[in-house]
CSV table of C-alpha atoms in Angstrom, one decimal:
chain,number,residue,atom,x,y,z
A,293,UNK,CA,0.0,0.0,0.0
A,294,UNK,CA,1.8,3.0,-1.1
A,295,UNK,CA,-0.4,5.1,1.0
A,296,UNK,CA,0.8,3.3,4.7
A,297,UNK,CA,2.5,4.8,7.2
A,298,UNK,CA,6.5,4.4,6.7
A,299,UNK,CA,6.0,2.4,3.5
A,300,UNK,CA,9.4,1.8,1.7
A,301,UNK,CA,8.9,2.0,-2.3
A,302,UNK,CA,12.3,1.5,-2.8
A,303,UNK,CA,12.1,-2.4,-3.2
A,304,UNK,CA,9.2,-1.6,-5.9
A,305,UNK,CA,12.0,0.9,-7.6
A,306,UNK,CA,14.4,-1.2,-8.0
A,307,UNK,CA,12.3,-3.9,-9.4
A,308,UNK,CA,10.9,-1.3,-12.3
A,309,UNK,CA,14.6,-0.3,-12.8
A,310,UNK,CA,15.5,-3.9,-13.1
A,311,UNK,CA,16.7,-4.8,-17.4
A,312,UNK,CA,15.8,-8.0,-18.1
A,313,UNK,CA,12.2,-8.9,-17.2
A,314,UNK,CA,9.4,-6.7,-18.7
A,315,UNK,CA,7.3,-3.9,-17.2
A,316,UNK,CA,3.8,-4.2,-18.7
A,317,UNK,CA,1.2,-1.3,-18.0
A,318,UNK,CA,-1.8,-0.5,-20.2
A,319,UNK,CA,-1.8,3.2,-21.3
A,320,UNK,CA,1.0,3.8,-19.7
A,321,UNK,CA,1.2,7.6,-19.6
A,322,UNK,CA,0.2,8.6,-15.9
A,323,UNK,CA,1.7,5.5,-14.2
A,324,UNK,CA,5.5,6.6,-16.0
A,325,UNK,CA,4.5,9.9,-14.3
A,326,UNK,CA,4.3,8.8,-10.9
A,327,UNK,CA,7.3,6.8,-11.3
A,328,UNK,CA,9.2,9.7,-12.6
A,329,UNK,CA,8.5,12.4,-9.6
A,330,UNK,CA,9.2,9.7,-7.0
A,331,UNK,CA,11.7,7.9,-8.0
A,332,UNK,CA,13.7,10.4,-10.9
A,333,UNK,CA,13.2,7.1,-13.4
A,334,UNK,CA,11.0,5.5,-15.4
A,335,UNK,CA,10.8,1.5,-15.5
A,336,UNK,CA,12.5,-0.7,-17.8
A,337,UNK,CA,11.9,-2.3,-20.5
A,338,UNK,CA,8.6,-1.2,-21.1
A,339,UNK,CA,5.5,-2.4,-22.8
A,340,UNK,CA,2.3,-0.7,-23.3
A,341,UNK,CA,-0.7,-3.2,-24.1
A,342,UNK,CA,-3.1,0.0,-25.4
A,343,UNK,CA,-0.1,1.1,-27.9
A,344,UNK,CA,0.3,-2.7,-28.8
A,345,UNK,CA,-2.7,-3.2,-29.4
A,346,UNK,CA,-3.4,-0.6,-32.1
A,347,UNK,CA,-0.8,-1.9,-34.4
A,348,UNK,CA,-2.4,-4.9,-33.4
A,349,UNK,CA,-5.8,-4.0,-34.9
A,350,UNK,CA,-8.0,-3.1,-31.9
A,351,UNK,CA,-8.5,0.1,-32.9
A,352,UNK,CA,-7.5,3.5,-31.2
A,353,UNK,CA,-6.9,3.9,-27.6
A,354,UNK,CA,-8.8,0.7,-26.6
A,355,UNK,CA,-9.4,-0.5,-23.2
A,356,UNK,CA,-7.8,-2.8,-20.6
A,357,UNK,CA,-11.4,-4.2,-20.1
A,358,UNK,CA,-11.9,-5.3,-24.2
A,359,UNK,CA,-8.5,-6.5,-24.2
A,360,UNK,CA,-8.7,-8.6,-20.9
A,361,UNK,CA,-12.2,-10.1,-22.4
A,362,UNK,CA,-10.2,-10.8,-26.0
A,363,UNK,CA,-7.0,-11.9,-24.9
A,364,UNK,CA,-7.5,-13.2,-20.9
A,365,UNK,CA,-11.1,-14.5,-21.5
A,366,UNK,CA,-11.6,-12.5,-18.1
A,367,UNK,CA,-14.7,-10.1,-17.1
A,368,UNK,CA,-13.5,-7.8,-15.1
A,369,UNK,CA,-16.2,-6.1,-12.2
A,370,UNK,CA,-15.6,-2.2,-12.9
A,371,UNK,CA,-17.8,-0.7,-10.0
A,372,UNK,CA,-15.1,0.1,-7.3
A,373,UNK,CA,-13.1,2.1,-10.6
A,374,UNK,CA,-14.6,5.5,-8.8
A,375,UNK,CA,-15.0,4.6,-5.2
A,376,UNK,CA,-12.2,6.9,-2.8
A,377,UNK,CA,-8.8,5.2,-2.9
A,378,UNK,CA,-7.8,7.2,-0.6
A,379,UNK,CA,-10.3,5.9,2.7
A,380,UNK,CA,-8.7,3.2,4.4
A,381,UNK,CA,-8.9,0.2,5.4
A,382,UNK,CA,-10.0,-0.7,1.6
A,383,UNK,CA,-13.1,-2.7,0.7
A,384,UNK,CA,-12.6,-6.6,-0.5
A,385,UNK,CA,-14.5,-5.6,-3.8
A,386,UNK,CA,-11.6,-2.0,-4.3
A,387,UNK,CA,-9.0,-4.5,-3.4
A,388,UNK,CA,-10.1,-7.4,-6.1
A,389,UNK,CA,-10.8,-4.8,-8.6
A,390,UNK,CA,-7.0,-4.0,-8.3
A,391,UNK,CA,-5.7,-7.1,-8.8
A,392,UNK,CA,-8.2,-7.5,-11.7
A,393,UNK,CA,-6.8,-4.2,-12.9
A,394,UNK,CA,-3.0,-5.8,-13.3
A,395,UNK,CA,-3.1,-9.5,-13.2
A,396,UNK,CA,-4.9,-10.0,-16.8
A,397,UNK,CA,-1.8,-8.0,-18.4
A,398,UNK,CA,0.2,-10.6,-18.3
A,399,UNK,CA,-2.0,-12.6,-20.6
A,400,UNK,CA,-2.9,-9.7,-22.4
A,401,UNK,CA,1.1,-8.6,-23.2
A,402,UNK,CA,2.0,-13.0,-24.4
A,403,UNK,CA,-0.8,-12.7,-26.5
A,404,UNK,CA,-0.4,-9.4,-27.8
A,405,UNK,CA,3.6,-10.2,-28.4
A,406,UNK,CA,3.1,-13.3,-30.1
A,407,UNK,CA,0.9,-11.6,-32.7
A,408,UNK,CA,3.8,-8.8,-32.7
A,409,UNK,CA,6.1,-11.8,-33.8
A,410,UNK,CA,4.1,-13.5,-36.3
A,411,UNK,CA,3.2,-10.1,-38.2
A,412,UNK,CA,6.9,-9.2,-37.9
A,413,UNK,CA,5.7,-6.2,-36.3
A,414,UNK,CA,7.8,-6.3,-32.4
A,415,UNK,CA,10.2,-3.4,-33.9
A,416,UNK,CA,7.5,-1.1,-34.5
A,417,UNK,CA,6.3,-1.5,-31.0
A,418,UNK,CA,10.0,-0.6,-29.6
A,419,UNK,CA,9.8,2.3,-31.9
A,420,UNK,CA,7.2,3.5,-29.7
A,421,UNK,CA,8.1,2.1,-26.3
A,422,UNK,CA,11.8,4.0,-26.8
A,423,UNK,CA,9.5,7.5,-28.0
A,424,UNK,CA,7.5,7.1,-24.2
A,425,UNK,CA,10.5,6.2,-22.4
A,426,UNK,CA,11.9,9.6,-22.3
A,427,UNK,CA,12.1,10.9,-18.7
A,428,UNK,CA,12.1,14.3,-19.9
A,429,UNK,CA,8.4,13.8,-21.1
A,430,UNK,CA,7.2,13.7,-17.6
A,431,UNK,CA,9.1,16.0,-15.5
A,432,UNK,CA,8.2,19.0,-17.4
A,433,UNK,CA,9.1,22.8,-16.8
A,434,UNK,CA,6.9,24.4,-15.0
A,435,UNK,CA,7.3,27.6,-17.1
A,436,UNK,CA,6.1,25.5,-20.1
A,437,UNK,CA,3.2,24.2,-18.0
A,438,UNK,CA,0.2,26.6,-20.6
A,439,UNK,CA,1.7,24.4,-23.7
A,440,UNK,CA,-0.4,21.6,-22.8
A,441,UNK,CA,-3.7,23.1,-23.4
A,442,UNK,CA,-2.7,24.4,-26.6
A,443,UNK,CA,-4.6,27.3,-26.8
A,444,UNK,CA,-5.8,28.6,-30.0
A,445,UNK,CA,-6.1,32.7,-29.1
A,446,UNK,CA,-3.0,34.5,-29.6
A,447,UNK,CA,-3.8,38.3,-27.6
A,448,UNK,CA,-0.5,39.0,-25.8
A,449,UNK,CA,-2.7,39.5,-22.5
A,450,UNK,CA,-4.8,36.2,-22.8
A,451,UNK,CA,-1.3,34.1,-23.1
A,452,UNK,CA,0.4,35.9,-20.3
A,453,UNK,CA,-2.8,35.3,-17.8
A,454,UNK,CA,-2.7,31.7,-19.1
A,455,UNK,CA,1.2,30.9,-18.5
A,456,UNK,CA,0.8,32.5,-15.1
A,457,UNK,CA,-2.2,31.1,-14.0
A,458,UNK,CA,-1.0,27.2,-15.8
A,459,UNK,CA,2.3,27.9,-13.6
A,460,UNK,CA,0.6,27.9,-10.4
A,461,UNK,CA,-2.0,24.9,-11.0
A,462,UNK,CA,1.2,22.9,-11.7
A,463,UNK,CA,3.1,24.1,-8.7
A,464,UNK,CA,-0.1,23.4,-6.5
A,465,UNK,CA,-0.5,20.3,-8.3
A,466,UNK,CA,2.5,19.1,-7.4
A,467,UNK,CA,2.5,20.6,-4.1
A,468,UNK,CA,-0.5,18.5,-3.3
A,469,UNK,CA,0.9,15.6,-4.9
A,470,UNK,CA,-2.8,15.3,-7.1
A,471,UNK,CA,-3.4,15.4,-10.8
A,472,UNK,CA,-4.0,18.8,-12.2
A,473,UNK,CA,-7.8,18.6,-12.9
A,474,UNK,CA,-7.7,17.7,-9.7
A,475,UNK,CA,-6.6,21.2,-8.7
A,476,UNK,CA,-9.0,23.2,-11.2
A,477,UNK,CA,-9.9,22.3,-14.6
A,478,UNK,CA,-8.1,22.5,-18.3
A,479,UNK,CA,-11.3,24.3,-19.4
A,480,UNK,CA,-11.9,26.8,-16.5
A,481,UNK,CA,-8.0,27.5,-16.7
A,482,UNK,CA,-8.8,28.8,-20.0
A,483,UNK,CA,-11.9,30.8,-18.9
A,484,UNK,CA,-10.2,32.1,-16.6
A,485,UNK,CA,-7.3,33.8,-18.7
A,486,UNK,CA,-9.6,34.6,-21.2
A,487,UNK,CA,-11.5,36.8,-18.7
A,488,UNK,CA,-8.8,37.7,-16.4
A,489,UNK,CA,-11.0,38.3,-13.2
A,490,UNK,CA,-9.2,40.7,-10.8
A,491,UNK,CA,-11.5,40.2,-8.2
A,492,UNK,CA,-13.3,37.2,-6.0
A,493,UNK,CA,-16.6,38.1,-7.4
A,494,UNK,CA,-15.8,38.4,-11.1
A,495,UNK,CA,-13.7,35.1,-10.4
A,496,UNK,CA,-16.8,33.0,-8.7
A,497,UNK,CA,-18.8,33.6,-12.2
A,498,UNK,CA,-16.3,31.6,-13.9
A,499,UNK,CA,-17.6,28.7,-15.6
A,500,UNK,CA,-16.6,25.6,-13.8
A,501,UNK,CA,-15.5,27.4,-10.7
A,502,UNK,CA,-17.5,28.5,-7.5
A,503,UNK,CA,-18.5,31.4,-5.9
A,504,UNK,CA,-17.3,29.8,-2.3
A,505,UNK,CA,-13.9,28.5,-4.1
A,506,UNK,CA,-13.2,32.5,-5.5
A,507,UNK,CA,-13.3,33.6,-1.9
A,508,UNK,CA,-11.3,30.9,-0.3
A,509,UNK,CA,-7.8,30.9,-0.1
A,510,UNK,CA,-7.4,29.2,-3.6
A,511,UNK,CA,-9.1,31.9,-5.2
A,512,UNK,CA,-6.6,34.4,-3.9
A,513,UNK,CA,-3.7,32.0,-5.0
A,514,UNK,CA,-5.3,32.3,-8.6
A,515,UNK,CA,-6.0,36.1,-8.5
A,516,UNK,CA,-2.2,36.6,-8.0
A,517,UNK,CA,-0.9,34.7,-10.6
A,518,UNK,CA,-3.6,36.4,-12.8
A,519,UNK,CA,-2.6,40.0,-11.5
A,520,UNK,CA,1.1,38.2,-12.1
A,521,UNK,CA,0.0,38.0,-15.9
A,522,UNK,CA,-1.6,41.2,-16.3
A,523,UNK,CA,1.4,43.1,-15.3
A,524,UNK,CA,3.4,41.3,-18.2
A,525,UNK,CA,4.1,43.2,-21.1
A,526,UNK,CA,2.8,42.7,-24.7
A,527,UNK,CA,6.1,41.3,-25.3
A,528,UNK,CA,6.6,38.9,-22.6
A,529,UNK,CA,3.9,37.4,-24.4
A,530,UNK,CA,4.7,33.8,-25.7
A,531,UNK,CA,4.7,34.0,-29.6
A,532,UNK,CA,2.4,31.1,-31.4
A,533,UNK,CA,3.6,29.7,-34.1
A,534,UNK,CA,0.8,30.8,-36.7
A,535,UNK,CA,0.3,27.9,-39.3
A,536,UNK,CA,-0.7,29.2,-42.8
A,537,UNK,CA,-4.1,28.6,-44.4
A,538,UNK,CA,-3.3,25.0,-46.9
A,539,UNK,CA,-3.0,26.6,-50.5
A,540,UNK,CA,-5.7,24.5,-52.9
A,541,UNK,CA,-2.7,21.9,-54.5
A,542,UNK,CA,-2.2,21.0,-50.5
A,543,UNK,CA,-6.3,20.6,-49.7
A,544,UNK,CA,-6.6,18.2,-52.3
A,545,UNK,CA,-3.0,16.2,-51.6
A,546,UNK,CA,-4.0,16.0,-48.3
A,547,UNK,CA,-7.5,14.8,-49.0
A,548,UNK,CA,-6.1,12.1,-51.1
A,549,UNK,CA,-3.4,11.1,-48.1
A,550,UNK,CA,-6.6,10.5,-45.9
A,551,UNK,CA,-7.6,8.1,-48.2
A,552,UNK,CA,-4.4,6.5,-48.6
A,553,UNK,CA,-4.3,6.4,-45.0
A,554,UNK,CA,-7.5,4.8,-44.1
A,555,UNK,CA,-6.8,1.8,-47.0
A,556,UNK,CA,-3.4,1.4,-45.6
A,557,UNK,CA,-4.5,1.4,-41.9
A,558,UNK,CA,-7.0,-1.5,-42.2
A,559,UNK,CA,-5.5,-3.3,-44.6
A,560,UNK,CA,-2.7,-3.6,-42.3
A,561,UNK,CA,-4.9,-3.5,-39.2
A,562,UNK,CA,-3.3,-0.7,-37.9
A,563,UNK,CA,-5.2,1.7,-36.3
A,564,UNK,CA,-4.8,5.3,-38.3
A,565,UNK,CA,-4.6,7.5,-35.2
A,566,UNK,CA,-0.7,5.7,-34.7
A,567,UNK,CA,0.4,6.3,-38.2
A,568,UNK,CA,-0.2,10.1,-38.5
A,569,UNK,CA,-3.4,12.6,-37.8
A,570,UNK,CA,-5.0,15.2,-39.8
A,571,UNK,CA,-2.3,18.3,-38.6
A,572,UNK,CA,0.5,15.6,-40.1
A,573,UNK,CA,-0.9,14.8,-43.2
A,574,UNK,CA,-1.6,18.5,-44.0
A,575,UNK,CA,1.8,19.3,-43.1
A,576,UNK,CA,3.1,15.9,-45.4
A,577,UNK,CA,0.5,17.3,-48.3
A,578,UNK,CA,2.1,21.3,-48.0
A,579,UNK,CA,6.1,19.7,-47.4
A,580,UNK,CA,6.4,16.5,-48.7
A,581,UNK,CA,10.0,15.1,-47.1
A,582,UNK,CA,10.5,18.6,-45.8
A,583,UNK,CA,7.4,17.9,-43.2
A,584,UNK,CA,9.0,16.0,-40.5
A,585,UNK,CA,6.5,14.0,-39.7
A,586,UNK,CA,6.8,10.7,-38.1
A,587,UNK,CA,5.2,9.2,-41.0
A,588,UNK,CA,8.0,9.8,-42.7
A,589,UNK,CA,10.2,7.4,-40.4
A,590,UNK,CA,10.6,3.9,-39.3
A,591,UNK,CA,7.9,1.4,-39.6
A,592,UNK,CA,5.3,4.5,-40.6
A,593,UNK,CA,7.7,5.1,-43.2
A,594,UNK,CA,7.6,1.4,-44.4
A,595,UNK,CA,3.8,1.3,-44.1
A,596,UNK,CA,2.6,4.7,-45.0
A,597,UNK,CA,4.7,7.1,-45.8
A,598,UNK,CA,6.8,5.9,-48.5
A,599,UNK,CA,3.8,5.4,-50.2
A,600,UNK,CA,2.4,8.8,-49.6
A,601,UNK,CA,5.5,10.7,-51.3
A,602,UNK,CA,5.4,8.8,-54.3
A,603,UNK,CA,1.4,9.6,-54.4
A,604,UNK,CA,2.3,13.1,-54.0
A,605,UNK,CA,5.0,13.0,-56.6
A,606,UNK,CA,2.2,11.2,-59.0
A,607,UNK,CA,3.7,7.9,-59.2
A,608,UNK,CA,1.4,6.7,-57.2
A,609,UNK,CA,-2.5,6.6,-58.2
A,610,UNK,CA,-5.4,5.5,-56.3
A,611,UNK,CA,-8.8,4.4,-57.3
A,612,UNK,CA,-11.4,2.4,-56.2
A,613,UNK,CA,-12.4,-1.5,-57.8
A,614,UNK,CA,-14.3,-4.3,-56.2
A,615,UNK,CA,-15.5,-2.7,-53.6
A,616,UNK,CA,-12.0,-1.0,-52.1
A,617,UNK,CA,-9.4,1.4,-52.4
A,618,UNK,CA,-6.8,0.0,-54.9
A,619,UNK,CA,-3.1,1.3,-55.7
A,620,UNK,CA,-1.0,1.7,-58.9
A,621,UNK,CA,2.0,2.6,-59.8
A,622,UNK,CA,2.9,4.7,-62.7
């Protein structure tokens, strides 16, 4: 229980830091988080079953309960998922739900691997395990804390209010040792730079913040850091990288990669979200090798891209014959 008084996690550390026998999570991104602010590493080597299983043909982002059913023939009881882990002593039916949650995997990850091996398919999944193994992806700057709700607006005083008020949800965030929704919202840290409340009152009629929160001492906290970003200048201002409106030739090249795309994808079983999404392929249509897009390396290179240069470079046609998408060559 990593919750008990005088608990040692160091034994659990070293195990996770341990080279030979696998680490298998299912969508692994919050677990390698925890790992990374309490221990300064991430375990190793890594598997994730949800990325496995989309170049597995599962589709996109599936869950640990479809692929326990598929893989582990198991049925797993999901009512304790939003009961309070944080009571104690916990229930019998919390405590079997969390074996339920990790014991399947292991089922889940033989299965899963010896499809990898029989489609040839294992490097593309280290491709991906090696991109989500970087340490640097979860111990982020707090500075850089607004990039992560990408925010469309670009006013000098709505992205100054924003980085100030994102830099203190991630400082009480990680103060409190809780996610950041936790703390306030994505959504309602957006409201709130957009209207820049200088008061409690004009803060309470926030959407997705109270009147009773405004006056406490959160409220303060997030009045400062928006007074903070109100007395920034226009130029201390983060500057958005403005992406230019697709001329006509790149519309239609990029409609044609989405159709490439899909074929590709489910001929291959692949799900299409791994391969690229729409901002790539618009990029690929208006740049071509130039792009940088990770379609344009490893295995995406071998499965998509490759193909989507020569169709851009029209030596590649694509048309549509007994009921599919069919390819030719010039």
């Amino acid at each position: 229980d990593p919750l008990a008084d005088g608990m040692d996690l160091s034994p659990l550390f070293a195990l996770m830091n341990e080279t030979e026998m696998p680490k298998v999570f299912h969508a692994a991104g919050q677990d390698l988080e925890i790992f990374a602010n309490l221990s300064g590493a991430l375990p190793t080597p890594l598997f994730d079953t949800q990325i496995a299983a989309m170049v597995c043909g599962f589709g996109e982002q599936v869950g640990y309960e479809r692929l326990a059913r598929a893989l582990a023939g198991a049925e797993l009881d999901k009512t304790a998922r939003y009961t309070d882990w944080s009571r104690r002593p916990l229930t019998e039916t919390q405590i079997n739900y969390a074996l339920g949650d990790v014991t399947h995997l292991r089922k889940v990850f033989v299965e899963l691997t010896d499809q990898l091996e029989r489609e040839k398919r294992v490097g593309w999944v280290q491709e991906e395990m090696t991109a989500i193994a970087n340490l640097s992806r979860y111990q982020p700057d707090v500075e850089d804390a607004w990039r992560r709700l990408k925010p469309r607006g670009d006013k000098p005083q709505f992205l100054n209010v924003l980085v100030s008020v994102a830099k203190w949800r991630e400082q009480e965030a990680q103060r409190r040792d809780v996610p950041r929704n936790r703390v306030i919202r994505d959504d309602t840290v957006m409201e709130i730079a957009a209207s820049a409340p200088t008061s409690a009152s004009i803060l309470g009629q926030v959407r997705g913040y109270s009147e009773n929160a405004a006056k406490g001492k959160q409220g303060q906290a997030i009045l400062e850091a928006v007074k903070e970003g109100l007395a920034k200048s226009r130029e201390d201002a983060p500057k958005l990288k403005k992406r230019k409106p697709l001329s006509d030739a790149a519309a239609q090249g990029a409609a044609l990669l989405r159709v490439l795309l899909k074929a590709r994808a489910e001929n291959a079983g692949v799900a299409q979200r791994i391969i690229a999404n729409t901002e790539e392929l618009e990029q690929l249509a208006e740049n071509g090798e130039n792009s940088g897009v990770p379609a344009l390396a490893g295995w995406r290179h071998e499965l998509f891209g490759a193909a989507a240069l020569e169709l851009l470079a029209g030596r590649l046609f694509i048309g549509f014959e007994a009921g599919k998408v069919s390819e030719r060559s010039s």
